[in-house]
XYZ file of C-alpha atoms in Angstrom:
136
model
C 19.694 105.247 90.504
C 19.793 102.446 93.050
C 20.828 99.130 91.534
C 22.153 100.775 88.379
C 25.730 101.125 87.193
C 27.354 104.133 85.578
C 30.682 104.500 83.794
C 32.462 107.733 84.728
C 34.689 109.648 82.336
C 37.657 110.219 84.660
C 41.382 109.466 84.169
C 42.698 106.016 85.037
C 43.609 105.603 88.682
C 45.648 103.269 90.859
C 43.294 103.741 93.826
C 40.147 105.652 94.751
C 37.824 106.643 97.560
C 34.475 108.391 97.557
C 32.033 110.217 99.767
C 28.346 110.906 99.217
C 27.730 114.573 100.044
C 23.958 114.521 99.610
C 21.336 112.838 97.411
C 22.653 114.567 94.283
C 26.448 114.900 94.635
C 29.413 112.721 95.556
C 33.155 113.346 95.817
C 35.579 110.935 94.180
C 39.271 111.023 95.156
C 41.678 109.367 92.711
C 45.341 108.416 93.129
C 47.350 108.143 89.910
C 50.444 106.259 88.712
C 52.334 109.543 88.161
C 52.043 110.544 91.844
C 49.117 112.921 91.305
C 45.895 113.112 93.318
C 42.664 114.456 91.867
C 39.307 115.262 93.435
C 36.131 115.069 91.350
C 32.563 116.190 91.893
C 30.170 113.552 90.556
C 26.482 114.152 89.837
C 24.764 111.108 91.353
C 21.815 111.324 88.936
C 24.151 111.256 85.934
C 22.778 114.493 84.507
C 26.256 115.983 84.009
C 29.808 114.739 83.531
C 32.173 114.522 86.522
C 33.936 117.829 87.215
C 37.559 117.936 88.373
C 37.895 120.181 91.420
C 41.688 119.957 91.643
C 44.733 117.900 90.777
C 48.022 118.062 92.691
C 51.425 116.382 92.734
C 51.580 114.392 95.969
C 54.185 111.637 95.545
C 57.459 110.904 93.748
C 55.987 107.661 92.425
C 52.693 105.890 92.043
C 49.976 106.561 94.608
C 49.106 103.332 96.437
C 46.219 104.448 98.660
C 43.859 107.382 99.180
C 41.204 108.205 101.744
C 38.700 111.006 102.270
C 38.217 111.325 106.013
C 36.524 114.201 107.770
C 38.155 117.390 106.583
C 41.253 115.672 105.218
C 42.654 113.842 102.199
C 45.160 111.130 103.135
C 47.438 109.553 100.539
C 50.175 106.935 100.587
C 52.648 106.248 97.822
C 55.320 103.873 96.631
C 57.818 106.619 97.553
C 57.207 105.378 101.127
C 55.539 108.612 102.265
C 52.084 109.499 103.477
C 50.561 112.954 103.041
C 47.708 114.521 104.948
C 46.043 117.429 103.131
C 43.483 119.608 104.936
C 40.322 120.182 102.869
C 39.031 123.756 102.754
C 35.360 124.782 102.596
C 35.544 125.171 98.789
C 37.068 121.625 98.468
C 40.545 122.994 97.676
C 43.447 121.602 99.704
C 45.914 123.277 101.997
C 49.631 122.476 102.163
C 50.390 118.833 102.953
C 51.431 117.592 106.344
C 54.178 115.058 105.557
C 53.906 111.817 107.493
C 56.894 109.474 107.376
C 56.612 105.880 108.516
C 58.721 102.905 107.620
C 57.273 99.477 108.217
C 59.580 96.603 108.938
C 58.664 92.944 109.222
C 59.440 91.702 112.729
C 58.880 88.048 111.999
C 57.379 85.511 109.678
C 55.339 82.408 110.238
C 55.084 79.951 107.358
C 51.951 77.842 107.460
C 50.789 75.192 105.039
C 54.028 74.363 103.218
C 53.513 70.970 101.607
C 56.837 69.917 100.164
C 60.529 69.991 101.019
C 61.292 72.156 97.970
C 58.766 74.814 99.054
C 60.039 74.717 102.627
C 63.649 75.203 101.461
C 62.699 78.020 99.071
C 60.773 79.918 101.740
C 63.505 79.422 104.348
C 66.087 80.823 101.889
C 63.884 83.861 101.205
C 63.504 84.547 104.919
C 67.259 84.155 105.486
C 68.103 86.542 102.595
C 65.563 89.070 103.848
C 67.034 89.001 107.368
C 70.569 89.409 105.975
C 69.472 92.373 103.837
C 67.858 94.033 106.887
C 71.060 93.640 108.924
C 73.242 95.240 106.232
C 70.824 98.123 105.558
């Protein structure tokens, strides 16, 4: 199937990751707008339709990133949380390990501003952002 494209009948997703298991099967991890994650088994040869292995609620908002890594599923969401799910031998998942991280901008460098209006607009945005951080 090298060099060919295939359209898969799976639900719409906000993000995805995949892993080739062998020459005939791949795993496809999808993150969805409703906070759900789903794992699919995909027949590489296209002889059968994708099969959903599981679907779980992972986030209180849209999923922004997913990753299959080793024996884990990692997801990040717009609810500002990350979840780490252990994968079992039968591809089911164990209870999530909640990971909480908040990222904060420590500085900003503006490069390539061409006009005075742009420079003023960007400076105002930076000033408002700094003020909002101080009051939070």
